[in-house]
Short mmCIF file of C-alpha atoms in Angstrom, two decimals:
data_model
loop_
_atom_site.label_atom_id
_atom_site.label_comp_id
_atom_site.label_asym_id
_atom_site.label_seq_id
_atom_site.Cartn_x
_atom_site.Cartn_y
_atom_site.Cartn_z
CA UNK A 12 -2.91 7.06 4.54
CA UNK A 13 -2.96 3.65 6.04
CA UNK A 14 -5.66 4.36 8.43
CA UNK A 15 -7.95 6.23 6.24
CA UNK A 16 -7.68 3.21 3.57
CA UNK A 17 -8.58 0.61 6.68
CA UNK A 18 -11.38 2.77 7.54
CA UNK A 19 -12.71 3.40 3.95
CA UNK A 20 -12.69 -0.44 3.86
CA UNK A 21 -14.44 -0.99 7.17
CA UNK A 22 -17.81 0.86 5.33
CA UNK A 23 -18.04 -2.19 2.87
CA UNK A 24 -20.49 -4.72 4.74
CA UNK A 25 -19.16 -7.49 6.93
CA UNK A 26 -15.31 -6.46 6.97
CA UNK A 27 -12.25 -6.69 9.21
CA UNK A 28 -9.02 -4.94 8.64
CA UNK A 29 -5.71 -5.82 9.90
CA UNK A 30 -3.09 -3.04 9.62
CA UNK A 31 0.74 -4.49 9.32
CA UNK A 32 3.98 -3.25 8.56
CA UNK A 33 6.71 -4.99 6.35
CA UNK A 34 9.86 -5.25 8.28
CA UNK A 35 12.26 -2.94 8.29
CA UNK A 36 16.09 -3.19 7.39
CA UNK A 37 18.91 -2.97 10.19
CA UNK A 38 20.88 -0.74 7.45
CA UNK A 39 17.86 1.48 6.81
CA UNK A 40 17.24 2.45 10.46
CA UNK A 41 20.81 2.75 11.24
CA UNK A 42 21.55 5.17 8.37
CA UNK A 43 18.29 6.89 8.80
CA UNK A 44 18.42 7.39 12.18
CA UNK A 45 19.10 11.08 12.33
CA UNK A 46 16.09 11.70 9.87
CA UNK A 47 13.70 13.02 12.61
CA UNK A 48 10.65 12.40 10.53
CA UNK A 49 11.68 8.83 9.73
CA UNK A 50 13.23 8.34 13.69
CA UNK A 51 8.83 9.32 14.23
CA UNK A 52 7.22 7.37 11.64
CA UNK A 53 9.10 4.33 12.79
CA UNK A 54 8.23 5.05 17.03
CA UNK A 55 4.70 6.06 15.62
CA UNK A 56 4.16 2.26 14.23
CA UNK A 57 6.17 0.20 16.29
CA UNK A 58 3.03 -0.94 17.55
CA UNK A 59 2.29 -2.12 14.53
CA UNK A 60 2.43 -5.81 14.06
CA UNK A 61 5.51 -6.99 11.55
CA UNK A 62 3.45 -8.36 8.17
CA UNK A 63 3.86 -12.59 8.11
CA UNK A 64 3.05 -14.59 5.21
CA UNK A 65 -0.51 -15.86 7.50
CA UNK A 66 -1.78 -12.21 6.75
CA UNK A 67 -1.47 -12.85 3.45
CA UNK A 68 -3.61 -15.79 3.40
CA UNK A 69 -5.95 -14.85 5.80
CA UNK A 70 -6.81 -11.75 3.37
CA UNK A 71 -9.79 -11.81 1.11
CA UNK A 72 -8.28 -8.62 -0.76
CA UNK A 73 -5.04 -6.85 0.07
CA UNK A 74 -4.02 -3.01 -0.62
CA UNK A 75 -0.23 -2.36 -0.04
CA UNK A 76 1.48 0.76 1.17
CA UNK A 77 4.32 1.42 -0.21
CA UNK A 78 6.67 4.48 0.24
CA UNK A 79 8.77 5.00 -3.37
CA UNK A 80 12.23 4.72 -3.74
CA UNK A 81 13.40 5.69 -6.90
CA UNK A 82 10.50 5.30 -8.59
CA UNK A 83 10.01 1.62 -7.08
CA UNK A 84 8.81 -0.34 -3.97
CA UNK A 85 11.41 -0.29 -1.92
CA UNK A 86 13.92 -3.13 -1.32
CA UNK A 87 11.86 -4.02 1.86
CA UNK A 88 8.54 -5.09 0.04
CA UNK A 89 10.44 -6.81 -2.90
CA UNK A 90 12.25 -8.68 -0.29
CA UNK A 91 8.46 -9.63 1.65
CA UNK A 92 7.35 -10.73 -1.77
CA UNK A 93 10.38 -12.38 -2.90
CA UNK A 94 9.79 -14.36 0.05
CA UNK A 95 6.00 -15.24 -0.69
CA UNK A 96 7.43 -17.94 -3.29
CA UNK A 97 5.45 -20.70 -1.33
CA UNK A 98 2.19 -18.94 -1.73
CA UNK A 99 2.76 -17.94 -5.16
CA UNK A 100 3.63 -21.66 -5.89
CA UNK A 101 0.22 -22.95 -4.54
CA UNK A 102 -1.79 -20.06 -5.66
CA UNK A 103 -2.97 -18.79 -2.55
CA UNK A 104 -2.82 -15.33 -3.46
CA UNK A 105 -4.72 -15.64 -7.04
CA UNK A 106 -8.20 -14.39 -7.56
CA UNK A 107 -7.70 -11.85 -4.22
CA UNK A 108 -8.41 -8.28 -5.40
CA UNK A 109 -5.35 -6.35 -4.34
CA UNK A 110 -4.30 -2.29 -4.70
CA UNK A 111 -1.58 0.31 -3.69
CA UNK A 112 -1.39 3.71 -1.76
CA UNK A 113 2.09 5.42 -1.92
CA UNK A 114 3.73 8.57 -0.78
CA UNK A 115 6.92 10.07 -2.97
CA UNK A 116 9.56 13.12 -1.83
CA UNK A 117 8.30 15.39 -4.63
CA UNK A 118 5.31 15.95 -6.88
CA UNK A 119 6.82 14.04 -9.60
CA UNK A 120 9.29 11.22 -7.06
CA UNK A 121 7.57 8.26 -8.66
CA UNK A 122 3.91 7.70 -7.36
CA UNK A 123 2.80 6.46 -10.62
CA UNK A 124 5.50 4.02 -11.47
CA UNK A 125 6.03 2.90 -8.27
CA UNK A 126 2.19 1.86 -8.48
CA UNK A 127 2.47 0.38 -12.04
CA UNK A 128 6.09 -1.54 -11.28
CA UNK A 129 4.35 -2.55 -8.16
CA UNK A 130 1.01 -3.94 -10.30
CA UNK A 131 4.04 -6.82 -11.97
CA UNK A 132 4.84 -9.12 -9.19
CA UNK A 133 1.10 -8.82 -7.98
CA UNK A 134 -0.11 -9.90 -11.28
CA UNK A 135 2.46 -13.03 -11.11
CA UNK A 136 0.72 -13.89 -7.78
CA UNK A 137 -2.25 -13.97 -9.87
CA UNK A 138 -3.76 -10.97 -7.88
CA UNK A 139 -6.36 -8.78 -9.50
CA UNK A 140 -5.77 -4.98 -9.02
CA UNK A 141 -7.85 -2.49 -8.34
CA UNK A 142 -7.47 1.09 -9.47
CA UNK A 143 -9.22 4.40 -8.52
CA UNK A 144 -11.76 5.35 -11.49
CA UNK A 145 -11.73 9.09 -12.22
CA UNK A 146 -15.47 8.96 -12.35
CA UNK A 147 -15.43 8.04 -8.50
CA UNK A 148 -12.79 10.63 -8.13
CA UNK A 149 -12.94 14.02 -9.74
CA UNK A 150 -10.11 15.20 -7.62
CA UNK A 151 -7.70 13.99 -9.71
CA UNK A 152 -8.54 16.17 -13.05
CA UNK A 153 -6.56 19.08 -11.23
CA UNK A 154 -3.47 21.08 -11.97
CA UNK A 155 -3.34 21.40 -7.92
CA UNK A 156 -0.72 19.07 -6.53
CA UNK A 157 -2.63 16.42 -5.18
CA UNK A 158 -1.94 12.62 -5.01
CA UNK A 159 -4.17 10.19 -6.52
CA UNK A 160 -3.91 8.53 -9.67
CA UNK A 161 -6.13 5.63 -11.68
CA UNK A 162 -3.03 3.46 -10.56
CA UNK A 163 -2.84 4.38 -6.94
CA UNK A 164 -3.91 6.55 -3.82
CA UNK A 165 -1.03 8.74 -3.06
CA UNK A 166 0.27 12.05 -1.12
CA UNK A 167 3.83 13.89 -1.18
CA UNK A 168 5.19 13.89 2.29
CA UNK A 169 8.03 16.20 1.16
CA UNK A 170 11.71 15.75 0.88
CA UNK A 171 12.44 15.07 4.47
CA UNK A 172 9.10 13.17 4.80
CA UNK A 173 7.53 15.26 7.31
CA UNK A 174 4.46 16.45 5.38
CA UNK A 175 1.39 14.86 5.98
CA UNK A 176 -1.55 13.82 3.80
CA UNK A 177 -3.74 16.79 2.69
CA UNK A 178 -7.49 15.62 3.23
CA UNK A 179 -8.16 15.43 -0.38
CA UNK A 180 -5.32 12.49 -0.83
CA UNK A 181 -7.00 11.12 2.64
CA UNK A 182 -10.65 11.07 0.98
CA UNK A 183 -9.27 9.44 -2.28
CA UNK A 184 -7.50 6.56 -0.01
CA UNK A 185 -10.96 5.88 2.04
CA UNK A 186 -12.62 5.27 -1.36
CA UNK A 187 -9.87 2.78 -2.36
CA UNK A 188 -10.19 0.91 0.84
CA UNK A 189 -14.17 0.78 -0.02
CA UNK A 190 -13.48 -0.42 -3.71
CA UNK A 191 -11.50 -3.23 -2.32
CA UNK A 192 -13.42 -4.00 0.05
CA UNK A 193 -16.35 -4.24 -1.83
CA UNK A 194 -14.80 -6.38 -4.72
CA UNK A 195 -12.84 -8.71 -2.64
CA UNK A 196 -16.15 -9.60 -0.94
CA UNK A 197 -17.48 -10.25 -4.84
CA UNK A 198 -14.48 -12.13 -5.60
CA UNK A 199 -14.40 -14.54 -2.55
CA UNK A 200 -17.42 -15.99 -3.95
CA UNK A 201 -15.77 -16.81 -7.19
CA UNK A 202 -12.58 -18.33 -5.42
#
Protein backbone atom coordinates (compact mmCIF):
# COMPACT_ATOMS: atom_id res chain seq x y z
CA UNK A 1 0.00 0.00 0.00
CA UNK A 2 2.86 2.22 0.89
CA UNK A 3 4.53 1.96 -2.37
CA UNK A 4 1.62 2.29 -4.59
CA UNK A 5 0.58 5.62 -2.55
CA UNK A 6 4.47 6.97 -3.13
CA UNK A 7 4.13 6.14 -6.66
CA UNK A 8 0.57 7.58 -7.21
CA UNK A 9 2.20 10.72 -5.71
CA UNK A 10 5.31 10.70 -7.86
CA UNK A 11 2.65 11.40 -11.13
CA UNK A 12 1.80 14.91 -9.58
CA UNK A 13 4.47 17.35 -11.26
CA UNK A 14 7.73 18.18 -9.54
CA UNK A 15 7.51 15.60 -6.51
CA UNK A 16 9.78 13.58 -4.24
CA UNK A 17 8.67 10.93 -1.89
CA UNK A 18 10.36 9.68 1.10
CA UNK A 19 9.02 6.36 2.45
CA UNK A 20 9.60 5.93 6.49
CA UNK A 21 8.55 3.76 9.10
CA UNK A 22 7.49 4.78 12.73
CA UNK A 23 9.51 2.85 15.17
CA UNK A 24 8.61 -0.10 16.44
CA UNK A 25 8.13 -1.27 20.17
CA UNK A 26 10.68 -3.77 21.91
CA UNK A 27 7.35 -5.43 23.49
CA UNK A 28 5.63 -5.63 20.11
CA UNK A 29 8.43 -7.52 18.30
CA UNK A 30 9.18 -9.65 21.18
CA UNK A 31 5.59 -10.87 21.62
CA UNK A 32 5.03 -10.97 17.95
CA UNK A 33 7.84 -12.70 17.06
CA UNK A 34 6.37 -16.05 16.22
CA UNK A 35 3.73 -14.29 13.90
CA UNK A 36 5.47 -15.31 10.60
CA UNK A 37 3.72 -12.67 8.62
CA UNK A 38 4.64 -9.93 11.09
CA UNK A 39 8.49 -11.71 11.69
CA UNK A 40 8.30 -10.74 7.27
CA UNK A 41 6.76 -7.47 7.20
CA UNK A 42 9.24 -6.28 9.75
CA UNK A 43 12.67 -8.05 7.67
CA UNK A 44 10.77 -6.76 4.48
CA UNK A 45 11.18 -2.92 5.78
CA UNK A 46 14.05 -2.92 7.87
CA UNK A 47 15.51 -1.07 5.19
CA UNK A 48 13.29 1.36 5.71
CA UNK A 49 14.52 4.47 7.36
CA UNK A 50 12.96 4.98 11.16
CA UNK A 51 10.44 8.29 10.66
CA UNK A 52 12.29 11.56 12.65
CA UNK A 53 10.54 14.64 13.39
CA UNK A 54 12.96 16.40 10.15
CA UNK A 55 10.60 14.29 7.80
CA UNK A 56 7.95 15.91 9.12
CA UNK A 57 9.09 19.27 8.34
CA UNK A 58 10.70 18.66 5.32
CA UNK A 59 7.10 17.44 3.96
CA UNK A 60 4.95 19.68 1.87
CA UNK A 61 1.94 17.11 2.46
CA UNK A 62 2.07 13.91 4.47
CA UNK A 63 -0.20 10.60 4.09
CA UNK A 64 0.24 8.16 7.09
CA UNK A 65 0.03 4.40 7.13
CA UNK A 66 -1.35 3.12 9.75
CA UNK A 67 -2.18 -0.59 10.58
CA UNK A 68 -5.53 -0.60 13.13
CA UNK A 69 -5.55 -1.78 16.41
CA UNK A 70 -8.74 -1.90 17.85
CA UNK A 71 -10.23 0.35 15.83
CA UNK A 72 -7.28 2.99 16.42
CA UNK A 73 -3.69 3.95 15.34
CA UNK A 74 -1.74 1.97 17.14
CA UNK A 75 0.20 2.92 20.32
CA UNK A 76 3.32 3.37 18.05
CA UNK A 77 1.99 6.41 15.93
CA UNK A 78 0.22 8.06 18.99
CA UNK A 79 3.49 7.79 20.69
CA UNK A 80 5.44 9.53 17.20
CA UNK A 81 2.81 12.20 17.46
CA UNK A 82 2.70 12.61 21.06
CA UNK A 83 6.19 13.37 20.57
CA UNK A 84 5.71 16.06 17.70
CA UNK A 85 4.66 18.58 20.64
CA UNK A 86 7.53 20.97 19.44
CA UNK A 87 6.22 21.16 15.97
CA UNK A 88 2.74 21.38 16.92
CA UNK A 89 3.78 24.28 19.29
CA UNK A 90 5.38 26.35 16.41
CA UNK A 91 2.99 25.33 13.79
CA UNK A 92 5.14 23.66 11.50
CA UNK A 93 2.80 21.13 10.54
CA UNK A 94 -0.37 23.57 9.83
CA UNK A 95 -1.58 24.31 6.37
CA UNK A 96 0.31 20.78 5.05
CA UNK A 97 -2.37 18.64 3.34
CA UNK A 98 -2.12 15.31 5.08
CA UNK A 99 -4.19 11.68 4.56
CA UNK A 100 -4.29 7.97 5.75
CA UNK A 101 -4.07 4.40 4.15
CA UNK A 102 -4.78 1.51 6.66
CA UNK A 103 -5.07 -2.21 6.64
CA UNK A 104 -7.52 -4.03 9.45
CA UNK A 105 -7.71 -8.11 10.37
CA UNK A 106 -11.29 -8.34 9.06
CA UNK A 107 -13.71 -6.61 6.73
CA UNK A 108 -15.22 -4.71 9.46
CA UNK A 109 -11.56 -4.49 12.12
CA UNK A 110 -11.77 -0.71 12.10
CA UNK A 111 -10.56 0.90 8.74
CA UNK A 112 -12.98 3.62 9.01
CA UNK A 113 -12.51 4.71 12.54
CA UNK A 114 -9.13 4.18 12.67
CA UNK A 115 -9.06 6.82 9.69
CA UNK A 116 -11.57 9.24 11.37
CA UNK A 117 -9.84 8.88 15.14
CA UNK A 118 -6.70 9.31 13.22
CA UNK A 119 -8.18 12.74 11.29
CA UNK A 120 -8.23 14.34 15.49
CA UNK A 121 -4.67 14.81 16.40
CA UNK A 122 -3.92 15.79 12.66
CA UNK A 123 -6.47 18.45 12.79
CA UNK A 124 -4.78 19.77 16.23
CA UNK A 125 -1.51 20.00 14.20
CA UNK A 126 -3.51 22.17 12.09
CA UNK A 127 -3.14 19.67 9.12
CA UNK A 128 -5.71 19.67 6.36
CA UNK A 129 -6.93 16.14 5.32
CA UNK A 130 -7.54 14.80 2.36
CA UNK A 131 -10.12 12.14 1.61
CA UNK A 132 -10.84 9.89 -1.45
CA UNK A 133 -14.05 11.37 -3.35
CA UNK A 134 -16.37 8.60 -4.57
CA UNK A 135 -16.62 10.43 -7.83
CA UNK A 136 -12.78 9.71 -8.38
CA UNK A 137 -13.45 6.29 -7.10
CA UNK A 138 -16.40 4.21 -8.13
CA UNK A 139 -14.87 1.18 -6.57
CA UNK A 140 -16.08 1.87 -3.45
CA UNK A 141 -20.08 1.74 -4.22
CA UNK A 142 -19.64 -2.19 -4.00
CA UNK A 143 -21.02 -4.92 -1.82
CA UNK A 144 -17.53 -6.76 -2.81
CA UNK A 145 -15.11 -6.57 0.08
CA UNK A 146 -12.84 -4.07 -0.95
CA UNK A 147 -10.95 -1.36 1.07
CA UNK A 148 -11.35 2.18 0.38
CA UNK A 149 -13.41 4.59 1.99
CA UNK A 150 -14.05 8.69 1.60
CA UNK A 151 -11.91 8.65 4.92
CA UNK A 152 -9.07 6.45 3.87
CA UNK A 153 -7.30 4.00 1.33
CA UNK A 154 -7.44 0.65 2.89
CA UNK A 155 -7.11 -3.34 2.31
CA UNK A 156 -7.79 -6.42 4.80
CA UNK A 157 -4.61 -8.33 5.18
CA UNK A 158 -6.48 -11.05 7.11
CA UNK A 159 -6.34 -12.23 10.63
CA UNK A 160 -2.79 -13.35 10.67
CA UNK A 161 -1.83 -10.43 8.33
CA UNK A 162 -0.60 -12.37 5.52
CA UNK A 163 -3.02 -11.24 2.80
CA UNK A 164 -1.94 -8.80 0.52
CA UNK A 165 -3.59 -5.82 -1.18
CA UNK A 166 -6.02 -6.83 -3.99
CA UNK A 167 -5.22 -4.40 -7.03
CA UNK A 168 -8.40 -2.59 -6.67
CA UNK A 169 -7.35 -1.31 -2.91
CA UNK A 170 -3.72 -0.75 -4.74
CA UNK A 171 -5.38 1.55 -7.56
CA UNK A 172 -7.49 3.48 -4.92
CA UNK A 173 -4.09 4.16 -2.81
CA UNK A 174 -2.14 5.50 -6.13
CA UNK A 175 -5.00 8.02 -6.55
CA UNK A 176 -4.65 9.18 -2.91
CA UNK A 177 -0.97 9.63 -3.26
CA UNK A 178 -1.90 11.85 -6.55
CA UNK A 179 -4.62 13.90 -4.58
CA UNK A 180 -2.03 14.77 -2.08
CA UNK A 181 0.33 15.37 -4.08
CA UNK A 182 -1.40 17.58 -6.15
CA UNK A 183 -2.95 19.70 -3.25
CA UNK A 184 0.04 19.93 -1.12
CA UNK A 185 1.79 21.50 -4.15
CA UNK A 186 -1.48 24.09 -4.14
CA UNK A 187 -1.17 24.56 -0.56
CA UNK A 188 2.64 25.33 -0.31
CA UNK A 189 1.87 28.39 -2.12
CA UNK A 190 -0.58 29.53 0.45
CA UNK A 191 1.85 28.67 3.45
Amino acid sequence: MAQAVADGAKKADDVEVKIVRIKEFDEVKQAMSSNEYYVKAQEMQSDIPEATHEDLKWADGIIWGIPTRYGSMPAQMKQYLDSAGGLWMNGELEGKATAVFTSTGSIHGGQETTALTTFVPLMHFGMIFVGLPYGENPEQLSADAVGGSPYSASTVAGPEGGEQPKEVDLTMAGRLGTRVAKISAALKALR
